[in-house]
């Protein structure tokens, strides 16, 4: 199970994945590519389906994410920074060929 904080069902919301209506709220973290940058947004209020674990956002959250993207995910509004390792699949193939 995922460690999500559930606060009850959301009436009238249907899962786009399986059509189920047992939908709860959770705070999720998601990564977005914006031009050449990778940005992470935390504490996104997401709707989570109890049936298939599909995560989706309500209209208001989508608008808010669009606004943030439209602003170019301004660094001065970021709470924190992550260093992320970058891998190339090409390296995997080369390692495979050497052995
Ligand atoms: Zn579902």
Coordinates of C-alpha atoms and ligand atoms in Angstrom, one line a residue:
X1 CA 0.0 0.0 0.0
X2 CA 1.0 3.5 -0.6
X3 CA 1.6 5.8 2.4
X4 CA -1.0 8.3 1.5
X5 CA -3.2 10.4 3.7
X6 CA -6.8 9.7 3.0
X7 CA -9.6 11.9 4.1
X8 CA -12.6 10.1 3.0
X9 CA -14.5 9.8 -0.3
X10 CA -15.1 12.6 -2.7
X11 CA -18.7 12.5 -3.8
X12 CA -19.5 12.8 -7.5
X13 CA -16.0 12.1 -8.7
X14 CA -15.4 9.1 -10.9
X15 CA -12.0 7.5 -11.6
X16 CA -10.9 8.0 -15.3
X17 CA -9.0 4.7 -15.1
X18 CA -11.6 2.2 -13.9
X19 CA -14.7 4.3 -13.5
X20 CA -14.8 3.5 -9.8
X21 CA -16.3 6.1 -7.4
X22 CA -14.3 5.2 -4.3
X23 CA -12.1 8.2 -4.6
X24 CA -10.0 9.7 -1.7
X25 CA -7.7 12.7 -1.4
X26 CA -3.9 12.5 -1.0
X27 CA -1.0 14.9 -1.1
X28 CA 1.3 13.7 -3.8
X29 CA 4.7 14.7 -5.3
X30 CA 5.1 14.9 -9.0
X31 CA 8.0 15.7 -11.4
X32 CA 7.6 17.8 -14.5
X33 CA 10.0 18.6 -17.3
X34 CA 9.9 22.3 -18.2
X35 CA 12.1 23.1 -21.2
X36 CA 15.5 21.6 -20.1
X37 CA 14.7 21.6 -16.4
X38 CA 13.2 19.0 -14.2
X39 CA 11.1 20.4 -11.4
X40 CA 9.3 18.7 -8.6
X41 CA 6.1 19.9 -7.1
X42 CA 5.2 18.7 -3.6
X43 CA 1.9 18.7 -1.7
X44 CA -0.3 18.5 -4.7
X45 CA -3.8 17.7 -3.7
X46 CA -4.6 14.6 -5.8
X47 CA -7.6 12.4 -6.1
X48 CA -6.7 8.7 -5.7
X49 CA -8.8 5.8 -6.7
X50 CA -9.1 3.1 -4.1
X51 CA -9.9 0.6 -6.8
X52 CA -6.9 0.9 -9.1
X53 CA -4.6 3.5 -7.4
X54 CA -4.9 5.9 -10.3
X55 CA -3.9 9.4 -9.3
X56 CA -5.6 12.4 -11.0
X57 CA -6.2 16.0 -10.3
X58 CA -9.3 18.1 -10.1
X59 CA -9.8 21.0 -12.4
X60 CA -8.7 23.6 -9.9
X61 CA -5.4 21.8 -9.3
X62 CA -4.8 21.5 -13.0
X63 CA -5.3 25.2 -13.4
X64 CA -2.9 25.9 -10.5
X65 CA -0.2 23.6 -12.1
X66 CA -0.8 25.4 -15.5
X67 CA -0.2 28.7 -13.8
X68 CA 3.0 27.5 -12.2
X69 CA 4.1 26.2 -15.6
X70 CA 3.1 29.4 -17.3
X71 CA 5.2 31.3 -14.8
X72 CA 8.1 29.1 -15.8
X73 CA 8.4 27.4 -12.4
X74 CA 10.3 30.4 -11.0
X75 CA 13.3 29.3 -9.0
X76 CA 12.7 32.1 -6.4
X77 CA 9.4 30.4 -5.4
X78 CA 11.0 27.0 -5.0
X79 CA 11.1 25.7 -1.4
X80 CA 14.1 23.4 -2.0
X81 CA 16.4 22.0 -4.5
X82 CA 17.2 18.4 -5.4
X83 CA 20.3 17.0 -7.1
X84 CA 19.1 14.2 -9.3
X85 CA 21.3 11.5 -10.9
X86 CA 21.0 11.3 -14.7
X87 CA 21.3 8.1 -16.5
X88 CA 21.6 7.3 -20.1
X89 CA 20.2 4.1 -21.5
X90 CA 23.1 4.1 -23.9
X91 CA 25.4 3.4 -21.0
X92 CA 23.4 0.3 -20.0
X93 CA 23.7 -1.0 -23.5
X94 CA 27.5 -0.4 -23.5
X95 CA 27.9 -2.2 -20.2
X96 CA 26.0 -5.1 -21.6
X97 CA 28.2 -5.3 -24.6
X98 CA 31.5 -5.4 -22.6
X99 CA 30.5 -8.4 -20.5
Ligands
LIG1 ZN1 -9.8 3.5 -10.6

